[in-house]
One Martini backbone bead per residue (centre of mass of N, CA, C, O) as a GRO file, in nm:
protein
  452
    1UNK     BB    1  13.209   8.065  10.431
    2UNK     BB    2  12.921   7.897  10.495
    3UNK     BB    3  12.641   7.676  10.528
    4UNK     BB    4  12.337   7.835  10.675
    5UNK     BB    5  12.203   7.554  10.629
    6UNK     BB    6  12.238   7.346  10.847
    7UNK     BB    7  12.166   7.031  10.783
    8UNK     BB    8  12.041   6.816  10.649
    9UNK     BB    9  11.980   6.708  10.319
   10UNK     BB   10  11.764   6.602  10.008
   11UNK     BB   11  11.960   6.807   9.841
   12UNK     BB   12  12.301   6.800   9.761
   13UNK     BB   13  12.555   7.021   9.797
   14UNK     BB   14  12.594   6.979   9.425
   15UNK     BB   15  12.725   6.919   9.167
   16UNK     BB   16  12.548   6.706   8.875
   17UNK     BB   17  12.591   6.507   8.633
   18UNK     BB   18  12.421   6.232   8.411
   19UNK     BB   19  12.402   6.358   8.131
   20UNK     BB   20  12.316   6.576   7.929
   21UNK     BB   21  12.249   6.910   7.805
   22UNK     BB   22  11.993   6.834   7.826
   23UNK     BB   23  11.808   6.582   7.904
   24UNK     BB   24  11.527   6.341   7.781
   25UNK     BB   25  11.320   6.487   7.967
   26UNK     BB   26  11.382   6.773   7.886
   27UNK     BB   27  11.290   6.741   7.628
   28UNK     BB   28  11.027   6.623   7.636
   29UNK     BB   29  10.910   6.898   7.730
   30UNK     BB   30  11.035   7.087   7.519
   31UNK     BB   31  10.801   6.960   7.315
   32UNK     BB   32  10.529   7.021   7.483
   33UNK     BB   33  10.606   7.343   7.507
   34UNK     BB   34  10.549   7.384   7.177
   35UNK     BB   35  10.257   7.288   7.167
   36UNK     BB   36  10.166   7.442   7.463
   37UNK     BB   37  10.326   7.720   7.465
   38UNK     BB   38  10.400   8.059   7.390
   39UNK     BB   39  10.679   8.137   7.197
   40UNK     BB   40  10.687   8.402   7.370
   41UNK     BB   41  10.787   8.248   7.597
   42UNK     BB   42  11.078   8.252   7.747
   43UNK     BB   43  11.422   8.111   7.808
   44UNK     BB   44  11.699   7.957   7.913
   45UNK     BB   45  11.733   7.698   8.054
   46UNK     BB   46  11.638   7.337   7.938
   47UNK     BB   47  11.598   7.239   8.236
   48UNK     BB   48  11.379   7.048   8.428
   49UNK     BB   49  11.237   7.085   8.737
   50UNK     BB   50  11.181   6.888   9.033
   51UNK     BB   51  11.394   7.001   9.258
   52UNK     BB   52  11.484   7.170   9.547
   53UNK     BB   53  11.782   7.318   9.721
   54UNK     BB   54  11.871   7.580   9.817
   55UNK     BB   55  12.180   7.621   9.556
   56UNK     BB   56  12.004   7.328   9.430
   57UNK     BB   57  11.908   7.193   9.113
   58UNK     BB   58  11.703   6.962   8.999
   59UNK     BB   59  11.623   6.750   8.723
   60UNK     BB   60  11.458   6.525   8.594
   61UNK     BB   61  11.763   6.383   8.490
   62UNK     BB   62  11.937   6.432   8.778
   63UNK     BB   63  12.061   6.692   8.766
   64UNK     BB   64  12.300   6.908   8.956
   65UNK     BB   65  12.235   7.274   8.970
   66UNK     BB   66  12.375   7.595   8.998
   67UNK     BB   67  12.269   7.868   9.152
   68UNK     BB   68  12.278   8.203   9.001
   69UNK     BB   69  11.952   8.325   9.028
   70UNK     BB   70  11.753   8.297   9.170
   71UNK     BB   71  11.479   8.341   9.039
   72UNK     BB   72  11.535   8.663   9.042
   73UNK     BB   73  11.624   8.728   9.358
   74UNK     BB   74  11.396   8.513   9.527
   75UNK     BB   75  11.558   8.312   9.654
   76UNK     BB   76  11.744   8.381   9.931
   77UNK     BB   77  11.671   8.165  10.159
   78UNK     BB   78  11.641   7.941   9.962
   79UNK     BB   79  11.533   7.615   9.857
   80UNK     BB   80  11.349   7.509  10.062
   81UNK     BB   81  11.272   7.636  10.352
   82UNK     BB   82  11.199   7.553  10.615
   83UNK     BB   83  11.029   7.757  10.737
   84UNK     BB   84  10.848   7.801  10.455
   85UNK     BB   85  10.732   7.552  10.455
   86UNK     BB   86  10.596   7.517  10.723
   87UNK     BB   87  10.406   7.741  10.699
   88UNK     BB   88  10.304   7.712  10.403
   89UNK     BB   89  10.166   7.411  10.525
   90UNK     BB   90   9.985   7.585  10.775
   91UNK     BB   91   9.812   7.749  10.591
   92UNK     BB   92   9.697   7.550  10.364
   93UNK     BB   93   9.539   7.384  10.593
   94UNK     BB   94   9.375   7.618  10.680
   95UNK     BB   95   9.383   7.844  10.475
   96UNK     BB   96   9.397   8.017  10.139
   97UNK     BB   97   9.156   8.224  10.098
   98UNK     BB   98   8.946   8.565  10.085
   99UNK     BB   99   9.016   8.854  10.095
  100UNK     BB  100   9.080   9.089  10.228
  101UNK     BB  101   8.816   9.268  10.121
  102UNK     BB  102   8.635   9.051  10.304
  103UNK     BB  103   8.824   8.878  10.506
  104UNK     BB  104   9.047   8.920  10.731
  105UNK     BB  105   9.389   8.907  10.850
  106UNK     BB  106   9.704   8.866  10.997
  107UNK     BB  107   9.924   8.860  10.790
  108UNK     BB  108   9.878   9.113  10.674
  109UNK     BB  109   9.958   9.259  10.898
  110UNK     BB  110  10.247   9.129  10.958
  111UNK     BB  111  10.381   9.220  10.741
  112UNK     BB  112  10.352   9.551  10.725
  113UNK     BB  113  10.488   9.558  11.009
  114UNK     BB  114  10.771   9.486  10.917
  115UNK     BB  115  10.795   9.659  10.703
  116UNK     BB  116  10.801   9.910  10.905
  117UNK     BB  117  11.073   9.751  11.052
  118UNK     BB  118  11.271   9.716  10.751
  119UNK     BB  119  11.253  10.012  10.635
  120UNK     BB  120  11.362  10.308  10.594
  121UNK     BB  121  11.290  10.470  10.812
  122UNK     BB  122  11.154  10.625  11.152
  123UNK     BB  123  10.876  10.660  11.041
  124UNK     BB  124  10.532  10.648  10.968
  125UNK     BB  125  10.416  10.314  10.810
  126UNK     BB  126  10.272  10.173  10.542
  127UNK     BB  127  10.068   9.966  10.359
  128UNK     BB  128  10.019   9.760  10.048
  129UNK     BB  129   9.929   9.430   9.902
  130UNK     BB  130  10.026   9.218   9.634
  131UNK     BB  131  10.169   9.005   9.358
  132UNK     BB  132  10.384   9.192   9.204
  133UNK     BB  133  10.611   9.436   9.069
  134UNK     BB  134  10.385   9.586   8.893
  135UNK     BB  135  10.172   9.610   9.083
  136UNK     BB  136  10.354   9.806   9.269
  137UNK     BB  137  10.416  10.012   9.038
  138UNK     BB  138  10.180  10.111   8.999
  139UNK     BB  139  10.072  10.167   9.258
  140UNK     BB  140  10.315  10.402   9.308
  141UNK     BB  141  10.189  10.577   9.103
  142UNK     BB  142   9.914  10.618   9.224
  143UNK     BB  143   9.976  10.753   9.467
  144UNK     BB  144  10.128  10.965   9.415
  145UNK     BB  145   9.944  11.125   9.218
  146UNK     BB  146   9.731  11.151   9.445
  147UNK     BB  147   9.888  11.313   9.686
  148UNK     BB  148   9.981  11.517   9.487
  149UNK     BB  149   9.836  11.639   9.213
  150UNK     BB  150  10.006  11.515   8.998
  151UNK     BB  151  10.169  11.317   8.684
  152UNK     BB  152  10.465  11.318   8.678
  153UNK     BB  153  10.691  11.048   8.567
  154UNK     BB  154  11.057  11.002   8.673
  155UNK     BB  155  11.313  10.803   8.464
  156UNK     BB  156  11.551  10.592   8.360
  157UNK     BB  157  11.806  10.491   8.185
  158UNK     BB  158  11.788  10.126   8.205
  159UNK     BB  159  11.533  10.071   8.305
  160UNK     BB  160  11.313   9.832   8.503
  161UNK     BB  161  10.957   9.758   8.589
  162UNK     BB  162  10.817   9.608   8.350
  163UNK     BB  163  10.495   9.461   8.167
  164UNK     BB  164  10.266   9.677   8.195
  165UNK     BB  165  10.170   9.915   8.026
  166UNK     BB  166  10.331  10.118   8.213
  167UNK     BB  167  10.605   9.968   8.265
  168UNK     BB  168  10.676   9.995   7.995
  169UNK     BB  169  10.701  10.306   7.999
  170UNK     BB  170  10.921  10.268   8.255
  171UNK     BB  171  11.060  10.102   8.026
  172UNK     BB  172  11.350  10.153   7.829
  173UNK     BB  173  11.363   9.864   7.686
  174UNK     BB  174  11.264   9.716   7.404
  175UNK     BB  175  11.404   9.459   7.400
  176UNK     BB  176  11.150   9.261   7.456
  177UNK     BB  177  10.936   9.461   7.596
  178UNK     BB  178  10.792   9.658   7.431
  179UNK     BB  179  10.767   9.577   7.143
  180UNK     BB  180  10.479   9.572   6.996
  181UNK     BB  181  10.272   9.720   7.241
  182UNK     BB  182  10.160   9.962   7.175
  183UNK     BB  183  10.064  10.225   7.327
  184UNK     BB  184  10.165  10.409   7.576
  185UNK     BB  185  10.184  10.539   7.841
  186UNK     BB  186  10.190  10.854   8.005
  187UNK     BB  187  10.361  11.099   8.199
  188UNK     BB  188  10.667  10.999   8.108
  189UNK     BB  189  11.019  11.059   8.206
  190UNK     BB  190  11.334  11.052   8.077
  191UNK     BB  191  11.666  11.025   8.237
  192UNK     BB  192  11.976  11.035   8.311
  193UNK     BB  193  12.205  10.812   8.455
  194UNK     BB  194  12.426  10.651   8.646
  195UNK     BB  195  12.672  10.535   8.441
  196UNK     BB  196  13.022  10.500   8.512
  197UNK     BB  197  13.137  10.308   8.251
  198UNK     BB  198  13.029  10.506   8.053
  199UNK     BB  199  13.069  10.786   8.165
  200UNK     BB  200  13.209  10.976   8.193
  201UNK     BB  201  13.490  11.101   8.305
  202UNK     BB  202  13.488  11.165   8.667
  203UNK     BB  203  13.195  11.193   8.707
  204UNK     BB  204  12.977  11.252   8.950
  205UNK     BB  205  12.703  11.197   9.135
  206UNK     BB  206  12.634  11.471   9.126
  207UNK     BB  207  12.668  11.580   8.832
  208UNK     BB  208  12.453  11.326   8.770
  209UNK     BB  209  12.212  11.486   8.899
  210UNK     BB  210  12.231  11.748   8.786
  211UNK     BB  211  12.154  11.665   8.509
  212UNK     BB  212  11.911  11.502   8.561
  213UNK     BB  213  11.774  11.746   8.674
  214UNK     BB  214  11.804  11.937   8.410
  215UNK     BB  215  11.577  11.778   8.252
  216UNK     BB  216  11.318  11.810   8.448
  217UNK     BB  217  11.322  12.133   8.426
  218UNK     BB  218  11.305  12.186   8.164
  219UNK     BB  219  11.110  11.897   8.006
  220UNK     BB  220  10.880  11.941   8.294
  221UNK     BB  221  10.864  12.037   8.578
  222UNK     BB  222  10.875  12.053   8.896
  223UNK     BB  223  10.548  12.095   8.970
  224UNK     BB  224  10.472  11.821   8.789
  225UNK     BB  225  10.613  11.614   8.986
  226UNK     BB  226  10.559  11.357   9.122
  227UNK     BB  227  10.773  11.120   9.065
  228UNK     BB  228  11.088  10.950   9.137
  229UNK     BB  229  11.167  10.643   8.976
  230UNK     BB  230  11.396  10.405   9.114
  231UNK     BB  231  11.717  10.196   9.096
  232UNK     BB  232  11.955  10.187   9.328
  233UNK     BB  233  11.986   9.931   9.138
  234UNK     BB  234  11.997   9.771   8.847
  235UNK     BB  235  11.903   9.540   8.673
  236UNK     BB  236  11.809   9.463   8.348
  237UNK     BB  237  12.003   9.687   8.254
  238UNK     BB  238  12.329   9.583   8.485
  239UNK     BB  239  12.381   9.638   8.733
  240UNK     BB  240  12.361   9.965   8.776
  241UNK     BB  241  12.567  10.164   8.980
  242UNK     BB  242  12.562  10.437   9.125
  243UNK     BB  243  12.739  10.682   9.213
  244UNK     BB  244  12.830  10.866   9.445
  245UNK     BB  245  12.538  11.103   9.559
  246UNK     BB  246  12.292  11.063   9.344
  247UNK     BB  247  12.078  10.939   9.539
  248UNK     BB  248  12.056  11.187   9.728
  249UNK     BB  249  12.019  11.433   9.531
  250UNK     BB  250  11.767  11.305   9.420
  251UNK     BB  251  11.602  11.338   9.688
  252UNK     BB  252  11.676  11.633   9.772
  253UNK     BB  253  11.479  11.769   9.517
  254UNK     BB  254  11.241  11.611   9.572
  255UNK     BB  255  11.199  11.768   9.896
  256UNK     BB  256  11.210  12.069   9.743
  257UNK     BB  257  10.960  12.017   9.520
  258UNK     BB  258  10.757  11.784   9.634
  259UNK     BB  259  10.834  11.528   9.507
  260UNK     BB  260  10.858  11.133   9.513
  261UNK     BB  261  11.074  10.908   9.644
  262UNK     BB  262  11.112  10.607   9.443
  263UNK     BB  263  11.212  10.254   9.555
  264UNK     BB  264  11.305  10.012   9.350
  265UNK     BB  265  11.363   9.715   9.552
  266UNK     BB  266  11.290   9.420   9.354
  267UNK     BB  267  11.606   9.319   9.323
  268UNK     BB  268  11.735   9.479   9.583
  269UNK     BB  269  11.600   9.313   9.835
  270UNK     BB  270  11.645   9.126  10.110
  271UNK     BB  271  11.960   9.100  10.153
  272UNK     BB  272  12.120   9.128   9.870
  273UNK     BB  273  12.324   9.398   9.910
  274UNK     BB  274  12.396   9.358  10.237
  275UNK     BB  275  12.090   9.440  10.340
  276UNK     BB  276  11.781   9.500  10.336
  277UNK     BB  277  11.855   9.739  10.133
  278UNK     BB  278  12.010   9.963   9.942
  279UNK     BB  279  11.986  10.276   9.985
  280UNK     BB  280  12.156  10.211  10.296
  281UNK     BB  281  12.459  10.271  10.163
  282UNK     BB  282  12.298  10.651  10.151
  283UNK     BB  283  12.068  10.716  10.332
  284UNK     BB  284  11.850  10.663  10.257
  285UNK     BB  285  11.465  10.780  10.185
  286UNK     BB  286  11.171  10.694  10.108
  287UNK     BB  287  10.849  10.754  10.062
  288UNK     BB  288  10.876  10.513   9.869
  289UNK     BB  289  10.852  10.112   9.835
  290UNK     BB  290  10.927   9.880   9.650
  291UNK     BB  291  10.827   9.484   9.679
  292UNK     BB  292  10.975   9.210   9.577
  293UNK     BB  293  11.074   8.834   9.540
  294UNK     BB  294  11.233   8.793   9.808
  295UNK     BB  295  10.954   8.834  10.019
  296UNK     BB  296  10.868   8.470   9.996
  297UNK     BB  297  11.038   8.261   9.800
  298UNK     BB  298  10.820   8.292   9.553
  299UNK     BB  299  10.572   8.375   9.589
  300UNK     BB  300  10.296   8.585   9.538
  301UNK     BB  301  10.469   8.892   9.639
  302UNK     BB  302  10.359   9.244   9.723
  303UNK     BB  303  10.488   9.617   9.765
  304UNK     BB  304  10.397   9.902   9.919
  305UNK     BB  305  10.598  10.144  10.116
  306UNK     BB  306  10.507  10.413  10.333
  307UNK     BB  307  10.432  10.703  10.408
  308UNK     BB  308  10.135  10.731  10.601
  309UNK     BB  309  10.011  10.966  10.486
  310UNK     BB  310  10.026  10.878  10.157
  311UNK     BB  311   9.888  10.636  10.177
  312UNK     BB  312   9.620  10.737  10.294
  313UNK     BB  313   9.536  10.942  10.057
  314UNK     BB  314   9.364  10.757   9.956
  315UNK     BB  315   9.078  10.584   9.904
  316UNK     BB  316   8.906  10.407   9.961
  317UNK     BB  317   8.942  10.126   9.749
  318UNK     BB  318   9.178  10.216   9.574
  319UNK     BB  319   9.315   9.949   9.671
  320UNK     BB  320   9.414   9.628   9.570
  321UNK     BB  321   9.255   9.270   9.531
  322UNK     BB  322   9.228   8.948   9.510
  323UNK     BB  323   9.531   8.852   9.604
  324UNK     BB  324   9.635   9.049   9.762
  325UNK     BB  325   9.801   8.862  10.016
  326UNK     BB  326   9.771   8.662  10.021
  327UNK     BB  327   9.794   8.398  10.333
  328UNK     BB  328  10.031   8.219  10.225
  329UNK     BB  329  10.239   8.463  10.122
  330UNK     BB  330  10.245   8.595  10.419
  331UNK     BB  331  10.372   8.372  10.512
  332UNK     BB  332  10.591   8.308  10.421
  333UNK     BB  333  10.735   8.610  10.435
  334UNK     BB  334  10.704   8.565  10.758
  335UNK     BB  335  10.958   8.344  10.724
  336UNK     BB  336  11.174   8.496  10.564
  337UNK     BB  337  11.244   8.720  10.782
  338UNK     BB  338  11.314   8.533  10.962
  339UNK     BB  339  11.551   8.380  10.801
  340UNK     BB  340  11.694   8.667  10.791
  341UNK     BB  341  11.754   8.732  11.071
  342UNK     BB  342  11.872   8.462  11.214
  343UNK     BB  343  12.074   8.419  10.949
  344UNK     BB  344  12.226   8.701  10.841
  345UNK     BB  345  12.178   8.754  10.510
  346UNK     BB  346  12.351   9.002  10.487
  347UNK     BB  347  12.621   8.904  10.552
  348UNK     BB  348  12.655   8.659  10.346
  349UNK     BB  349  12.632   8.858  10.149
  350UNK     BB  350  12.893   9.014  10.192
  351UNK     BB  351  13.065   8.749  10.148
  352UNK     BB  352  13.015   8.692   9.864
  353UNK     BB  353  13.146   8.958   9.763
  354UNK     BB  354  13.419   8.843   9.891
  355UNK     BB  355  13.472   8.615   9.703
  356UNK     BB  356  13.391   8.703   9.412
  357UNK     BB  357  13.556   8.951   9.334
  358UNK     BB  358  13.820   8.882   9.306
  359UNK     BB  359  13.772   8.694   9.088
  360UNK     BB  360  13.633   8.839   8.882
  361UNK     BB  361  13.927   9.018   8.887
  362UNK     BB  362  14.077   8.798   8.762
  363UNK     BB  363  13.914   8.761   8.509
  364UNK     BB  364  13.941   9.013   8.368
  365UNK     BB  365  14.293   9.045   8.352
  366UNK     BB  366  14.317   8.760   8.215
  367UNK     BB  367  14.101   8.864   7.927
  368UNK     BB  368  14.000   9.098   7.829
  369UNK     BB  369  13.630   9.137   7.853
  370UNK     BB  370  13.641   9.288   8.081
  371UNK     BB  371  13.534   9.614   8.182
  372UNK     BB  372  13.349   9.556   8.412
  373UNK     BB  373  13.317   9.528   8.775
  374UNK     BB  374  12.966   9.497   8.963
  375UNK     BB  375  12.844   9.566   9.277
  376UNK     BB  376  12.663   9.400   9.569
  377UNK     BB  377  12.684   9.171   9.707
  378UNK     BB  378  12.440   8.919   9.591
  379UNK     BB  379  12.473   9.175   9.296
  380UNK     BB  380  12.665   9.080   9.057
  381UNK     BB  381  12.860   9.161   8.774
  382UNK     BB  382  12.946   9.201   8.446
  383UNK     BB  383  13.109   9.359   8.149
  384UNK     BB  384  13.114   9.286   7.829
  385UNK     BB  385  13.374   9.327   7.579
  386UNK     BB  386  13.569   9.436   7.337
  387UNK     BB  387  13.924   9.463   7.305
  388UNK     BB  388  14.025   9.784   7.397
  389UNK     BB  389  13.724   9.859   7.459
  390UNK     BB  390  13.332   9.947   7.475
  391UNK     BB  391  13.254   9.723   7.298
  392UNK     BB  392  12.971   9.551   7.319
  393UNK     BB  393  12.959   9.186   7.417
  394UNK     BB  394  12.675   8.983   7.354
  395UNK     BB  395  12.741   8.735   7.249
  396UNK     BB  396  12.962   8.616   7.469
  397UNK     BB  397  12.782   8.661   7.691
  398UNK     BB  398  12.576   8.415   7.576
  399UNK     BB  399  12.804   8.175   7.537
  400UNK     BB  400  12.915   8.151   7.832
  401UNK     BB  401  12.634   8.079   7.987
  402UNK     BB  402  12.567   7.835   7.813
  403UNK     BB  403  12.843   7.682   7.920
  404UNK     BB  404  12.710   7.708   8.201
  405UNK     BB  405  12.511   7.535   8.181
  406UNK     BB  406  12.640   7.246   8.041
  407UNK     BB  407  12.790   7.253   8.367
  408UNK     BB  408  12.595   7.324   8.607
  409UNK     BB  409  12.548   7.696   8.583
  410UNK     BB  410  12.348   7.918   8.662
  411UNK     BB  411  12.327   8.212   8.427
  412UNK     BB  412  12.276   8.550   8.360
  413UNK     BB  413  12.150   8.779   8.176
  414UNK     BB  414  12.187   9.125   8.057
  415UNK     BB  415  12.119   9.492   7.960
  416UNK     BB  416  12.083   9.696   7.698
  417UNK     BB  417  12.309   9.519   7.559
  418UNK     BB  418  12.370   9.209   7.624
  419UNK     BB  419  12.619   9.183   7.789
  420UNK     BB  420  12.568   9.075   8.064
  421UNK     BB  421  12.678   8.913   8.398
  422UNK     BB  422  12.444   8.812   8.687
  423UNK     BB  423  12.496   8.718   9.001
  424UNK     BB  424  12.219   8.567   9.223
  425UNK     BB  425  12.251   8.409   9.473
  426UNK     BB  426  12.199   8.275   9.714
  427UNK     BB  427  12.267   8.311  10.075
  428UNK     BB  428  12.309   7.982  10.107
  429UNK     BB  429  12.571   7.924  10.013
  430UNK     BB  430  12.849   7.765   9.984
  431UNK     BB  431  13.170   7.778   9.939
  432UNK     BB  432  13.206   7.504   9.733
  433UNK     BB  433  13.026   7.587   9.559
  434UNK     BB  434  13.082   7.870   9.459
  435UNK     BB  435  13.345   7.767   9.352
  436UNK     BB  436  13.249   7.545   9.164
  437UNK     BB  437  13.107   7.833   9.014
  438UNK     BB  438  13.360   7.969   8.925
  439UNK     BB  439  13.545   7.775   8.787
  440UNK     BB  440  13.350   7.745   8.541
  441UNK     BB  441  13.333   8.004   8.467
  442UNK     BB  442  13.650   8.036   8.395
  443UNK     BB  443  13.626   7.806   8.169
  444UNK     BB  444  13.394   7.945   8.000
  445UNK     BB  445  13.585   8.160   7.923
  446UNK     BB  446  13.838   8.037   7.835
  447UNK     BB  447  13.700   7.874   7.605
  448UNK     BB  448  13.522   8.119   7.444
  449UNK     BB  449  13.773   8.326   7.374
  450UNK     BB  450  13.952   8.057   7.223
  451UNK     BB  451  13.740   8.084   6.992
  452UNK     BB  452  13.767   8.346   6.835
   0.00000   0.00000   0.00000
């Protein structure tokens, strides 16, 4: 695997210190944001970014870290992709802004026009776009509801869909997400996932799609379910990739019951886990697909795309929005899958996978606290136990992640139970880079287990 974005760079595709981390002016800011930044909102990394390329963030004291997050999945295509910023600054200084439902423009058609050539399926689809990826579940909640003439949405166990109050109905995890938010919204129905490492021993895919079948018809009832929505890999859940066979049996009770298979695959896709959706890895169609994050490089930028006929379904007016759609985050986007079919960025995950796995599960053998390597593409976690359990340890994934920052290397925690450590690098990080981050992840593992 080489660095698929070659060519000069004004900022050296390599790990740098100069400081101690956070360093003297990343200090200074995180005072000023103490001041002035609501204590709601969280942080990870305490170095504040000045300017970022490829899969190397460079913060204010010059200090240059590998990025394993890329912004949650968001620059696939690398940091300052050269495509999406000559795009978005050719047309930021054409038009920013008109509202597409009164003024239009082409870039929201050729976003939708592409959405329609590169998600499962090849039926007749619409898009509808937005800015967020809980606008976008959120609005394929309203979609689905319309088309089916039903109200009840169900969805699984470990799940995360956003932050606006349906969508934490719709997500699983108390801390942070939902604490003292409520009441949320109504007719959500959660039923158990496919989750390998947890569930009974040899239970398979379809035994566990019959399993979650058999609470939906028993404790909502088939003819009641608008949408089924899931997450073909779950995201901030645990990076948990259901058994084989799961995600086709429920497609498939969808398609007999009447309800809509809805795809969030706003954290899979865009050639994240080495194809273009998850969905693909065993042939699912989704009736509809929620996408954001990757699909813009940053810029903020969702859709939902469905059958045609779902989509045309609502009323004139019935969806939209002031921003959705921005004239601006259209070009990225579509400088993004530009960038992505060219330099077959769905391939490179699959390098990225082919690098990353064994480390990791040499890592695993070597340490003895890793439970479970799993994940697809450059989409891959661990989940940390303690020794001869299954009992998670989220203490050690947290000070691990944490000397992997000391070390300048960004990796992220999730998990149901905050034991997870996830691995999301862009798509364009080079063979020598993403070394010496597996490097340092080894080293902080070695020194954080043998401080128990």
């Amino acid at each position: 695997m080489t660095d698929v974005l070659a060519g000069p760079r004004s900022v050296p595709q390599e790990r740098r210190l100069v400081t101690e981390l956070p360093g003297p002016r990343s200090r200074e800011l995180a005072a000023r944001r103490a001041a002035a930044v609501s204590a709601a909102v969280g942080g990870t990394v305490p170095c504040y970014v000045e300017r970022a390329e490829g899969a190397v963030v460079v913060d204010v004291d010059g200090n240059a870290l590998i990025d394993l997050g890329a912004g949650i999945a968001v620059v696939n295509v690398g940091h300052a992709a050269p495509e999406v910023v000559a795009a978005v600054s050719d047309q930021v200084a054409a038009f920013s802004h008109t509202c597409f439902m009164v003024n239009p423009y082409e870039g929201y058609v050729a976003v939708c026009e592409e959405l329609a050539r590169i998600t499962p399926g090849d039926h007749a689809k619409k898009s509808a776009l937005f800015n967020s990826g809980a606008e976008a579940v959120e609005n394929a909640v309203k979609i689905a509801r319309h088309a089916t003439g039903r109200s009840a949405i169900v969805v699984f166990d470990h799940a995360y869909h956003g932050r606006t109050n349906l969508t934490m109905a719709l997500t699983a995890k108390n801390m942070p997400y939902k604490h003292g938010f409520g009441p949320f919204a109504s007719d959500i129905y959660r039923v158990p996932m496919s989750y390998p490492y947890r569930d009974e021993p040899g239970i398979t895919g379809a035994q566990a799609a019959a399993r979650a079948i058999a609470v939906i018809e028993a404790q909502v009832g088939a003819d009641e379910v608008a949408a089924v929505l899931i997450e073909p890999i779950q995201g901030e859940g645990g990076f948990v990739v259901p058994a084989d066979g799961f995600l086709p049996a429920i497609a498939d009770w969808c398609r007999q019951s009447g309800a809509l298979f809805v795809a969030d695959e706003i954290q899979t896709g865009f050639c994240r886990t080495g194809s273009w959706f998850a969905c693909e890895a065993e042939g699912v169609v989704p009736d509809l697909i929620t996408t954001a994050k990757g699909i813009a490089a940053g810029l903020p930028l969702s859709a939902v795309t469905g059958r045609a006929e779902i989509m045309d379904a609502v009323h004139t007016g019935g969806l939209g929005g002031t921003y959705g759609g921005n004239p601006v985050a259209c070009a990225a986007a579509l400088a993004t899958i530009r960038t992505m079919r060219e330099q077959d960025l769905a391939g490179a995950a699959r390098a990225i996978e082919a690098t990353m796995v064994p480390r990791l599960r040499a890592l695993a053998d070597r340490t003895g606290v890793i439970g479970d390597v799993r994940g697809r593409g450059a989409m891959l976690a661990v989940e940390l136990v303690r020794p001869g359990t299954t009992e998670p340890d989220a203490e050690l994934a947290g000070r691990i992640a944490k000397a992997c920052h000391a070390q300048g290397v960004i990796v992220l925690t999730a998990g149901t139970f905050g034991n997870v450590l996830r691995f999301l690098p862009p798509l364009v990080i080079g063979q020598e880079l993403l070394a010496d981050a597996l490097d340092v992840l080894d080293a902080a593992f070695a020194e954080q287990v043998a401080a128990r």
